[in-house]
Amino acid sequence: MEPVNDDTSVVQSSGASLTSATQRRPSKASEKEQAKETGNEVATVAPLPPHPAVQNSRPDAPVVSTKAIIASIVLTIVIAVNMNYGWYQDRLALDRPPLDKDYALYKMLQWMEAGGTRGALPPSAKMEVLDDLGACKCIRGVAATHDIQIMETILEIPFDQVIFDSQVEPLPKCTADAQWDVRLAAALLREKNKGPKSPFFYYIQALPDEILAAVTLDEEDLEKVKYETGRAKLAAQRPWMETLWVRCLAEAPELIAHANWHEFRWAIAVVQSRSFSLVQKRAENQAYWETSPDGRSVFLKAARSISAGEELCDSYGKKGNDELLISYGFITRDNAYEYVALFDTVEAAIDWLFEAFPCRSGPGAEVVSRPPDCREEVLETVRKRLEDVPVSPIIQAMKDDPATDYYVHDIPRMSLFVNGTEDTRLTAAFEAAFSQACFLCARDTPSGTSEVAQSIQSAVDEAKELVARASGIDASSRLASHTVNGRTDLAVKLRVLELLKPLGISFGDEATSTWRRPTRRELAGLPWKEQVLKEYNDSKIKLLLARLDSVSL
């Protein structure tokens, strides 16, 4: 993976960084100054000056010594000062600017080591944070500081250094019926509201103030996403989060620490972008997480031997760039599991096919109606055909990966995958449709005899010329649209052309598009968020063009 993300990742439900074993230690002078800023120094109260003796005017009252009176006054003042000082320090801690991120990160690692973590700081650390990884020397990640053997423990984190999503029982309905990331975000907000009193104070201070995730994208950001299906998926994340925030403010504001919308979505973005599933397949990762036998800690272990200086990589799961952008705020170039949804359902695919390939009696002539029940007849044939079609290997791999939820959300979609290979179900569906007599425009002639009209060929020829012009190929010799397979290939290409239009790709009469993927240097001149969104659009363009450039002989 090549995360374009400036920050390191953390364990599931955790306040403990998994990839933050930095060895950049602040100076003692800097540490002292930072300690003062946190408000953690011990408060002291100066002794009061002597008071004059106090005379009791009541003749029958017992005589109280001057020392006792002075002692009681001092005690009262000390209690009052300490109470107000504590409140004042808490207020300062919440209102003051965040700590320097590197300092907060180092203090967090100190806290982890003191609490039982092994591998966060030297001498137990076996990794360090570097800011110049990758071929571009521009990626922040973690590298091994020395050789690590297979199955060797790289990091151990006790669960008492972890923030869980169910720290309040019973959970109010506003989060009890929400997914885990909302409950965990609420727990994070409560810890953040405690300021320096929270054991996770330095972890929270080390977090970035702004995080790129679906819930943090506004309307202006979404307009830059040209891939329509992806934009819809990204846009759908924010409304229901806002609804939950409003509900929690009304039902249980203390649960989310009275957070405003900006704070709430920040917490959601932290949880979504910095959580890992503990259910991982060791053989497919360079490093993997494993719960200890006693259930008290989590281990990061090496799935294979790792050389000193080598980057340490954990798997985000077999996810396309849609899922990576929604949850983690980055995408990867040349993602082996990237896909473009051509149709959301089988029904949508068949409806489009009827629209794209109507019946005409000749070029430019009026559309000839098919039999009224033709769509139902075609759909029935398609469904029977799909019963015997295996799921695409790429979909199956996503489905089987415990670290991805692709199957739950996207399995009904009929997609296009890397290298221009489409979902096997889509090919089978189109082939079944093109084989149906009614789809090929069966109609009664005026003389009363029944024949299969070839009028669909005019629509096929129009599509053939359009695709040939876009692909820069000889339509007459390279697009075998007279066969069922050829027409299926043509239909997929025609759909690809439709999806390329909103992505800003146009084709002239002579040759192909002028699209060129931007270089890293060119992207570096853009703001961070624009870089990611542009890379996202480009990942879809590359995949669609790969399908358009393939031909059937």
Coordinates of C-alpha atoms in Angstrom, one line a residue:
M1 CA 0.0 0.0 0.0
E2 CA 1.1 3.6 -0.6
P3 CA -0.9 5.7 1.8
V4 CA -0.8 9.4 0.9
N5 CA -1.4 10.2 4.6
D6 CA 0.9 12.2 6.8
D7 CA 0.0 10.5 10.0
T8 CA 0.6 7.1 11.5
S9 CA -2.0 4.4 12.2
V10 CA -3.3 3.1 15.5
V11 CA -4.7 -0.1 16.9
Q12 CA -8.4 -0.8 16.8
S13 CA -10.3 1.2 19.4
S14 CA -6.9 2.4 20.6
G15 CA -5.3 5.4 22.2
A16 CA -2.0 3.8 21.4
S17 CA -0.1 4.4 18.2
L18 CA 1.0 1.4 16.3
T19 CA 3.4 3.1 14.0
S20 CA 4.8 5.9 16.1
A21 CA 7.9 4.5 17.6
T22 CA 9.8 7.7 17.0
Q23 CA 13.2 8.3 18.5
R24 CA 13.2 12.0 18.1
R25 CA 13.4 13.1 21.7
P26 CA 12.9 16.8 22.7
S27 CA 15.6 18.5 24.8
K28 CA 15.3 18.7 28.5
A29 CA 14.7 22.4 28.4
S30 CA 12.0 21.9 25.8
E31 CA 10.4 19.2 27.9
K32 CA 10.4 21.4 31.0
E33 CA 8.7 24.2 29.0
Q34 CA 6.1 21.9 27.6
A35 CA 5.4 20.4 31.0
K36 CA 4.6 23.9 32.2
E37 CA 2.2 24.4 29.3
T38 CA 0.2 21.3 30.2
G39 CA -0.7 22.6 33.6
N40 CA 0.6 19.4 35.3
E41 CA 2.9 21.1 37.8
V42 CA 2.0 20.8 41.5
A43 CA 0.2 23.9 42.9
T44 CA 1.8 25.5 46.0
V45 CA 0.2 28.0 48.4
A46 CA 2.3 30.6 50.1
P47 CA 1.9 30.8 54.0
L48 CA -0.3 33.6 55.2
P49 CA 1.2 36.5 57.3
P50 CA 0.4 36.6 61.0
H51 CA -3.0 37.9 62.0
P52 CA -3.8 39.9 65.1
A53 CA -5.5 38.2 68.0
V54 CA -9.2 37.8 67.8
Q55 CA -11.3 38.9 70.9
N56 CA -14.6 37.1 71.7
S57 CA -17.2 39.7 72.7
R58 CA -19.6 37.1 74.2
P59 CA -18.9 36.8 78.0
D60 CA -20.3 33.3 78.2
A61 CA -18.5 31.9 75.2
P62 CA -15.4 29.7 75.5
V63 CA -12.1 31.3 74.8
V64 CA -10.6 30.3 71.4
S65 CA -6.9 30.6 71.0
T66 CA -5.4 32.8 68.4
K67 CA -3.4 29.9 66.9
A68 CA -6.6 27.8 66.3
I69 CA -8.3 30.7 64.6
I70 CA -5.3 31.3 62.3
A71 CA -5.1 27.6 61.5
S72 CA -8.8 27.4 60.6
I73 CA -8.4 30.5 58.3
V74 CA -5.4 29.1 56.6
L75 CA -7.1 25.7 56.0
T76 CA -10.2 27.4 54.5
I77 CA -8.1 29.5 52.2
V78 CA -5.9 26.5 51.2
I79 CA -9.1 24.5 50.3
A80 CA -10.6 27.3 48.4
V81 CA -7.4 28.1 46.5
N82 CA -6.8 24.5 45.6
M83 CA -10.4 24.0 44.4
N84 CA -10.3 27.2 42.3
Y85 CA -6.8 26.5 41.1
G86 CA -7.8 23.0 39.9
W87 CA -10.8 24.5 38.0
Y88 CA -8.6 27.2 36.5
Q89 CA -6.0 24.7 35.4
D90 CA -8.6 22.5 33.8
R91 CA -10.0 25.6 32.0
L92 CA -6.6 26.6 30.8
A93 CA -5.9 23.0 29.6
L94 CA -9.0 23.0 27.4
D95 CA -8.6 26.6 26.1
R96 CA -4.8 26.6 25.4
P97 CA -3.5 25.8 21.9
P98 CA -2.5 22.2 21.2
L99 CA 1.0 21.0 22.1
D100 CA 3.7 20.6 19.5
K101 CA 2.9 17.3 17.7
D102 CA 6.4 15.8 17.9
Y103 CA 6.6 16.5 21.6
A104 CA 3.1 15.1 22.3
L105 CA 4.0 12.0 20.3
Y106 CA 7.1 11.5 22.4
K107 CA 5.3 12.0 25.7
M108 CA 2.6 9.5 24.5
L109 CA 5.3 6.9 23.8
Q110 CA 6.8 7.5 27.2
W111 CA 3.3 6.9 28.8
M112 CA 2.9 3.7 26.7
E113 CA 6.3 2.3 27.9
A114 CA 5.5 3.2 31.5
G115 CA 2.1 1.5 31.2
G116 CA 3.5 -1.8 29.9
T117 CA 3.8 -1.3 26.2
R118 CA 6.9 -2.9 24.7
G119 CA 8.4 -1.7 21.5
A120 CA 7.4 2.0 21.5
L121 CA 10.8 3.5 22.6
P122 CA 14.4 2.3 22.8
P123 CA 15.7 0.0 23.9
S124 CA 12.7 -2.2 23.2
A125 CA 11.7 -0.4 20.0
K126 CA 12.3 -2.3 16.7
M127 CA 11.0 0.4 14.4
E128 CA 11.1 4.1 13.9
V129 CA 9.0 6.8 12.1
L130 CA 10.5 8.2 8.9
D131 CA 9.2 11.0 6.7
D132 CA 11.0 10.1 3.5
L133 CA 9.8 6.6 2.5
G134 CA 8.7 5.4 -0.9
A135 CA 10.2 6.0 -4.3
C136 CA 9.1 9.6 -4.1
K137 CA 10.8 10.1 -0.7
C138 CA 7.6 11.8 0.4
I139 CA 5.7 9.3 2.4
R140 CA 5.6 9.0 6.2
G141 CA 5.8 5.5 7.5
V142 CA 7.6 3.1 9.8
A143 CA 10.9 1.3 9.1
A144 CA 12.6 -1.6 11.0
T145 CA 15.6 -0.4 13.0
H146 CA 17.2 -3.9 12.8
D147 CA 16.5 -7.3 11.4
I148 CA 13.2 -8.9 12.6
Q149 CA 12.6 -12.6 12.4
I150 CA 9.4 -14.3 11.3
M151 CA 6.8 -14.5 14.1
E152 CA 8.8 -12.1 16.2
T153 CA 6.8 -9.7 18.3
I154 CA 7.4 -6.1 17.1
L155 CA 5.0 -4.3 19.5
E156 CA 2.9 -5.3 22.5
I157 CA 0.2 -3.0 23.8
P158 CA -1.9 -3.7 27.0
F159 CA -5.6 -3.3 26.6
D160 CA -5.7 -0.9 29.5
Q161 CA -4.0 1.6 27.1
V162 CA -6.9 1.2 24.7
I163 CA -10.1 3.3 24.3
F164 CA -13.1 0.9 23.9
D165 CA -16.4 1.7 22.3
S166 CA -18.6 0.6 25.2
Q167 CA -17.3 2.5 28.2
V168 CA -20.8 3.6 29.3
E169 CA -23.5 1.1 30.2
P170 CA -26.2 1.1 29.2
L171 CA -25.5 3.1 26.0
P172 CA -28.0 5.8 25.1
K173 CA -30.0 5.0 22.0
C174 CA -28.3 7.6 19.9
T175 CA -25.2 5.5 19.9
A176 CA -26.4 2.1 20.9
D177 CA -28.1 1.6 17.5
A178 CA -25.2 3.1 15.7
Q179 CA -22.2 1.4 14.2
W180 CA -19.0 0.9 16.3
D181 CA -17.1 3.9 14.9
V182 CA -19.8 6.3 16.3
R183 CA -19.6 4.7 19.8
L184 CA -15.8 4.8 19.8
A185 CA -15.8 8.4 18.6
A186 CA -18.1 9.3 21.6
A187 CA -15.6 7.6 23.9
L188 CA -12.7 9.6 22.3
L189 CA -14.6 12.9 22.8
R190 CA -15.1 12.1 26.5
E191 CA -11.4 11.5 26.9
K192 CA -10.6 14.7 25.0
N193 CA -12.9 16.7 27.2
K194 CA -11.0 15.6 30.3
G195 CA -7.9 17.5 29.1
P196 CA -4.7 16.6 31.0
K197 CA -6.7 14.4 33.4
S198 CA -7.2 11.8 30.7
P199 CA -4.5 9.1 30.5
F200 CA -4.8 9.5 26.7
F201 CA -4.1 13.2 26.8
Y202 CA -0.8 13.1 24.9
Y203 CA -2.2 10.7 22.3
I204 CA -5.1 13.1 21.6
Q205 CA -2.7 16.0 21.5
A206 CA -0.6 14.1 18.9
L207 CA -3.5 13.7 16.6
P208 CA -3.8 16.0 13.6
D209 CA -6.3 18.9 13.9
E210 CA -7.7 18.2 10.4
I211 CA -8.2 14.8 8.9
L212 CA -9.3 13.9 5.4
A213 CA -12.2 11.4 5.5
A214 CA -15.6 11.2 3.8
V215 CA -17.4 12.8 6.8
T216 CA -15.1 15.9 6.6
L217 CA -15.7 16.6 2.9
D218 CA -17.9 19.6 2.2
E219 CA -20.0 20.4 -0.9
E220 CA -17.0 22.1 -2.6
D221 CA -14.8 19.1 -2.1
L222 CA -17.5 16.7 -3.4
E223 CA -17.8 18.7 -6.6
K224 CA -14.2 17.8 -7.4
V225 CA -15.1 14.1 -7.4
K226 CA -16.1 13.5 -11.0
Y227 CA -16.8 9.7 -10.7
E228 CA -20.6 9.8 -10.0
T229 CA -20.9 6.6 -8.1
G230 CA -18.0 7.5 -5.8
R231 CA -19.3 10.9 -5.2
A232 CA -22.6 9.5 -4.1
K233 CA -20.9 7.1 -1.7
L234 CA -18.8 9.9 -0.2
A235 CA -21.8 12.2 0.0
A236 CA -23.9 9.6 1.8
Q237 CA -21.5 9.5 4.8
R238 CA -22.1 12.9 6.2
P239 CA -26.0 13.3 6.5
W240 CA -26.5 10.3 8.8
M241 CA -23.5 11.4 10.9
E242 CA -25.1 14.8 11.3
T243 CA -28.4 13.1 12.3
L244 CA -26.6 11.1 15.0
W245 CA -24.8 14.2 16.3
V246 CA -28.1 16.1 16.6
R247 CA -29.8 13.1 18.4
C248 CA -26.9 12.7 20.8
L249 CA -27.0 16.4 21.7
A250 CA -30.7 16.2 22.5
E251 CA -30.7 12.8 24.2
A252 CA -27.3 12.5 25.9
P253 CA -25.0 15.5 25.4
E254 CA -22.6 14.3 28.0
L255 CA -22.0 11.2 26.0
I256 CA -20.3 13.2 23.3
A257 CA -18.9 15.7 25.7
H258 CA -21.3 18.4 24.3
A259 CA -19.2 18.4 21.1
N260 CA -20.1 20.7 18.3
W261 CA -20.4 19.3 14.8
H262 CA -16.8 20.1 13.8
E263 CA -15.5 18.2 16.9
F264 CA -17.9 15.3 16.4
R265 CA -16.9 14.7 12.8
W266 CA -13.2 15.1 13.7
A267 CA -13.6 12.3 16.2
I268 CA -15.4 10.1 13.6
A269 CA -12.6 10.8 11.1
V270 CA -10.0 9.9 13.8
V271 CA -11.6 6.6 14.5
Q272 CA -12.3 5.6 10.9
S273 CA -8.8 6.5 9.7
R274 CA -6.9 5.1 12.7
S275 CA -8.5 1.7 13.5
F276 CA -7.5 -1.8 12.5
S277 CA -9.3 -5.1 12.6
L278 CA -7.6 -7.6 14.8
V279 CA -8.9 -10.4 12.5
Q280 CA -6.2 -10.6 9.9
K281 CA -4.6 -13.3 7.8
R282 CA -1.0 -13.7 8.8
A283 CA 0.2 -15.1 5.4
E284 CA -1.0 -12.1 3.4
N285 CA 0.6 -9.4 5.5
Q286 CA 4.1 -8.3 6.3
A287 CA 3.0 -7.6 9.8
Y288 CA -0.3 -8.5 11.5
W289 CA -2.1 -8.1 14.8
E290 CA -2.9 -10.8 17.3
T291 CA -4.6 -10.8 20.6
S292 CA -2.7 -12.4 23.5
P293 CA -3.9 -15.7 24.9
D294 CA -5.0 -14.1 28.2
G295 CA -6.9 -11.4 26.3
R296 CA -5.1 -8.6 28.1
S297 CA -3.0 -7.2 25.3
V298 CA -2.5 -7.1 21.5
F299 CA 0.7 -8.0 19.6
L300 CA 2.1 -6.7 16.3
K301 CA 4.0 -9.7 14.8
A302 CA 6.1 -10.2 11.8
A303 CA 4.5 -12.4 9.1
R304 CA 7.9 -12.9 7.5
S305 CA 11.5 -11.9 8.0
I306 CA 12.1 -8.1 7.7
S307 CA 15.4 -6.5 7.1
A308 CA 16.8 -3.5 8.9
G309 CA 15.7 -0.3 7.1
E310 CA 12.8 -2.0 5.3
E311 CA 9.4 -0.3 5.6
L312 CA 6.9 -2.1 7.9
C313 CA 3.5 -2.6 6.2
D314 CA 0.2 -3.8 7.6
S315 CA -2.8 -4.5 5.4
Y316 CA -5.8 -2.2 5.1
G317 CA -7.7 -5.1 3.5
K318 CA -8.5 -5.8 -0.1
K319 CA -10.2 -2.5 -0.8
G320 CA -10.8 -0.4 -3.8
N321 CA -10.0 3.3 -3.7
D322 CA -13.6 4.1 -2.8
E323 CA -13.3 2.3 0.5
L324 CA -9.8 3.7 1.2
L325 CA -10.9 7.2 0.6
I326 CA -14.1 6.9 2.6
S327 CA -12.4 5.4 5.7
Y328 CA -8.8 6.4 5.6
G329 CA -8.5 9.5 3.6
F330 CA -6.1 8.3 1.0
I331 CA -6.0 6.3 -2.3
T332 CA -3.2 4.2 -3.8
R333 CA -1.9 4.3 -7.4
D334 CA -2.2 1.0 -9.3
N335 CA -4.5 -0.5 -6.7
A336 CA -4.9 -4.2 -7.5
Y337 CA -8.5 -4.0 -6.1
E338 CA -9.6 -0.8 -7.8
Y339 CA -12.9 -1.0 -9.6
V340 CA -15.6 1.1 -11.2
A341 CA -19.2 0.2 -10.8
L342 CA -20.8 0.1 -14.2
F343 CA -24.2 -0.7 -12.9
D344 CA -25.7 -1.0 -9.4
T345 CA -27.9 -4.0 -10.1
V346 CA -28.6 -6.5 -12.8
E347 CA -32.0 -4.8 -13.5
A348 CA -30.2 -1.5 -14.0
A349 CA -27.8 -3.1 -16.5
I350 CA -30.7 -4.6 -18.5
D351 CA -32.7 -1.4 -18.5
W352 CA -29.6 0.5 -19.8
L353 CA -29.1 -2.1 -22.5
F354 CA -32.7 -1.6 -23.8
E355 CA -32.1 2.1 -23.9
A356 CA -28.7 2.0 -25.5
F357 CA -29.7 -0.5 -28.2
P358 CA -33.2 0.3 -29.4
C359 CA -34.9 -1.2 -32.4
R360 CA -34.9 0.9 -35.6
S361 CA -35.9 0.0 -39.1
G362 CA -32.9 1.8 -40.4
P363 CA -30.2 4.4 -39.6
G364 CA -31.8 7.5 -38.1
A365 CA -35.3 6.0 -38.3
E366 CA -37.8 6.0 -35.5
V367 CA -37.6 3.5 -32.7
V368 CA -39.6 0.3 -33.2
S369 CA -41.3 -1.0 -30.1
R370 CA -40.4 -4.3 -28.7
P371 CA -43.1 -6.7 -27.3
P372 CA -44.5 -5.3 -24.0
D373 CA -43.3 -8.3 -22.0
C374 CA -39.8 -8.4 -23.6
R375 CA -38.0 -6.9 -20.6
E376 CA -39.5 -9.5 -18.2
E377 CA -38.6 -12.2 -20.6
V378 CA -35.0 -11.0 -20.9
L379 CA -34.6 -10.6 -17.1
E380 CA -35.9 -14.1 -16.5
T381 CA -33.3 -15.5 -18.9
V382 CA -30.5 -13.4 -17.4
R383 CA -31.3 -14.5 -13.9
K384 CA -31.3 -18.1 -14.8
R385 CA -28.0 -17.6 -16.7
L386 CA -26.4 -15.9 -13.7
E387 CA -27.2 -18.8 -11.3
D388 CA -24.3 -20.8 -12.9
V389 CA -21.8 -17.9 -13.3
P390 CA -19.1 -17.8 -10.7
V391 CA -18.3 -14.5 -8.9
S392 CA -15.3 -12.6 -10.3
P393 CA -12.1 -13.7 -8.6
I394 CA -11.5 -10.1 -7.5
I395 CA -14.9 -9.8 -5.8
Q396 CA -14.4 -13.2 -4.2
A397 CA -11.0 -12.1 -2.8
M398 CA -12.6 -9.0 -1.4
K399 CA -15.5 -11.0 0.0
D400 CA -13.2 -13.4 1.8
D401 CA -11.0 -10.8 3.4
P402 CA -12.1 -10.2 7.0
A403 CA -10.6 -6.7 6.9
T404 CA -12.9 -5.4 4.2
D405 CA -16.7 -4.9 4.0
Y406 CA -16.9 -5.0 0.2
Y407 CA -19.3 -7.9 0.1
V408 CA -21.8 -6.2 2.3
H409 CA -21.9 -2.9 0.4
D410 CA -20.9 -3.6 -3.2
I411 CA -21.6 -7.2 -4.1
P412 CA -24.8 -6.3 -6.0
R413 CA -22.9 -3.9 -8.3
M414 CA -21.6 -5.0 -11.6
S415 CA -18.1 -3.6 -11.9
L416 CA -15.1 -3.1 -14.0
F417 CA -11.7 -4.1 -12.5
V418 CA -8.0 -3.5 -13.1
N419 CA -6.6 -4.1 -16.6
G420 CA -10.0 -3.6 -18.1
T421 CA -11.6 -6.9 -17.0
E422 CA -15.3 -6.7 -16.2
D423 CA -17.4 -8.6 -13.8
T424 CA -18.2 -12.0 -15.2
R425 CA -21.8 -11.6 -14.2
L426 CA -22.1 -8.5 -16.4
T427 CA -20.7 -10.3 -19.5
A428 CA -23.1 -13.2 -18.9
A429 CA -26.1 -10.9 -18.5
F430 CA -25.4 -9.0 -21.7
E431 CA -24.7 -12.2 -23.6
A432 CA -28.0 -13.6 -22.4
A433 CA -29.9 -10.5 -23.5
F434 CA -28.3 -10.3 -26.9
S435 CA -29.3 -14.0 -27.5
Q436 CA -33.0 -13.3 -26.9
A437 CA -35.2 -13.0 -29.9
C438 CA -37.4 -10.3 -28.5
F439 CA -34.4 -8.1 -27.7
L440 CA -33.3 -8.5 -31.3
C441 CA -36.6 -6.8 -32.2
A442 CA -38.9 -9.7 -33.1
R443 CA -42.1 -8.2 -34.6
D444 CA -44.9 -9.0 -36.8
T445 CA -44.7 -7.8 -40.4
P446 CA -47.7 -6.2 -42.1
S447 CA -48.3 -9.5 -44.0
G448 CA -48.8 -11.3 -40.7
T449 CA -45.7 -13.5 -40.9
S450 CA -43.3 -13.4 -37.9
E451 CA -39.6 -12.7 -38.4
V452 CA -36.6 -11.5 -36.3
A453 CA -36.0 -8.1 -37.6
Q454 CA -32.3 -7.0 -37.9
S455 CA -33.2 -3.4 -37.2
I456 CA -31.1 -3.5 -33.9
Q457 CA -28.1 -3.6 -36.2
S458 CA -28.5 0.2 -37.0
A459 CA -28.1 0.9 -33.2
V460 CA -25.2 -1.5 -33.0
D461 CA -23.5 0.3 -36.0
E462 CA -23.9 3.7 -34.4
A463 CA -22.4 2.5 -31.1
K464 CA -19.6 0.7 -33.1
E465 CA -18.5 3.9 -34.9
L466 CA -18.5 5.9 -31.6
V467 CA -16.4 3.4 -29.8
A468 CA -14.1 3.0 -32.7
R469 CA -13.5 6.7 -32.9
A470 CA -12.8 6.9 -29.2
S471 CA -10.4 4.0 -29.3
G472 CA -8.7 5.0 -32.5
I473 CA -9.2 1.7 -34.2
D474 CA -10.7 0.5 -37.4
A475 CA -14.3 -0.3 -36.6
S476 CA -14.9 -2.5 -39.6
S477 CA -12.1 -4.9 -38.8
R478 CA -11.6 -4.8 -35.1
L479 CA -15.1 -4.7 -33.5
A480 CA -16.8 -8.0 -34.2
S481 CA -20.3 -6.7 -33.4
H482 CA -22.0 -9.2 -35.6
T483 CA -21.5 -11.9 -32.8
V484 CA -23.1 -12.2 -29.4
N485 CA -19.7 -11.8 -27.7
G486 CA -18.8 -8.9 -30.0
R487 CA -22.0 -7.0 -29.2
T488 CA -21.5 -7.7 -25.4
D489 CA -18.0 -6.2 -25.7
L490 CA -19.3 -3.2 -27.6
A491 CA -22.0 -2.6 -25.0
V492 CA -19.5 -2.5 -22.2
K493 CA -17.3 -0.1 -24.1
L494 CA -20.3 2.1 -24.8
R495 CA -21.1 2.2 -21.1
V496 CA -17.4 3.1 -20.4
L497 CA -17.7 6.1 -22.7
E498 CA -20.7 7.3 -20.7
L499 CA -18.8 7.1 -17.5
L500 CA -15.8 8.9 -18.9
K501 CA -17.8 12.1 -19.9
P502 CA -18.3 13.4 -16.3
L503 CA -14.6 12.7 -15.6
G504 CA -13.7 15.3 -18.2
I505 CA -12.5 13.0 -20.9
S506 CA -13.7 13.8 -24.4
F507 CA -12.8 12.3 -27.8
G508 CA -12.3 14.0 -31.1
D509 CA -13.2 12.7 -34.6
E510 CA -9.7 11.4 -35.3
A511 CA -8.0 9.9 -32.2
T512 CA -8.2 9.1 -28.6
S513 CA -8.4 11.3 -25.5
T514 CA -5.6 13.6 -24.4
W515 CA -5.6 12.4 -20.8
R516 CA -2.3 12.1 -19.1
R517 CA -1.8 11.0 -15.5
P518 CA -0.2 13.8 -13.4
T519 CA 3.3 13.2 -12.0
R520 CA 4.1 13.4 -8.3
R521 CA 5.9 16.6 -8.9
E522 CA 2.8 18.2 -10.5
L523 CA 0.6 16.9 -7.6
A524 CA 3.0 18.3 -5.0
G525 CA 2.0 21.8 -6.1
L526 CA -1.7 21.2 -5.0
P527 CA -3.2 21.4 -1.5
W528 CA -3.2 18.1 0.2
K529 CA -7.0 17.4 -0.2
E530 CA -6.9 18.3 -3.9
Q531 CA -4.0 16.0 -4.5
V532 CA -6.0 13.0 -3.1
L533 CA -9.2 13.8 -4.9
K534 CA -7.4 14.3 -8.2
E535 CA -5.6 11.0 -7.8
Y536 CA -9.0 9.4 -7.0
N537 CA -10.5 10.7 -10.3
D538 CA -7.4 9.6 -12.2
S539 CA -7.6 6.1 -10.8
K540 CA -11.0 5.7 -12.4
I541 CA -10.0 7.3 -15.7
K542 CA -7.0 4.9 -16.0
L543 CA -9.2 1.9 -15.4
L544 CA -11.9 2.9 -17.8
L545 CA -9.5 3.7 -20.6
A546 CA -7.9 0.3 -20.1
R547 CA -11.2 -1.3 -20.9
L548 CA -11.9 1.1 -23.8
D549 CA -8.5 0.3 -25.4
S550 CA -9.1 -3.5 -25.4
V551 CA -10.8 -4.9 -28.5
S552 CA -12.5 -8.1 -29.6
L553 CA -11.1 -9.7 -32.7

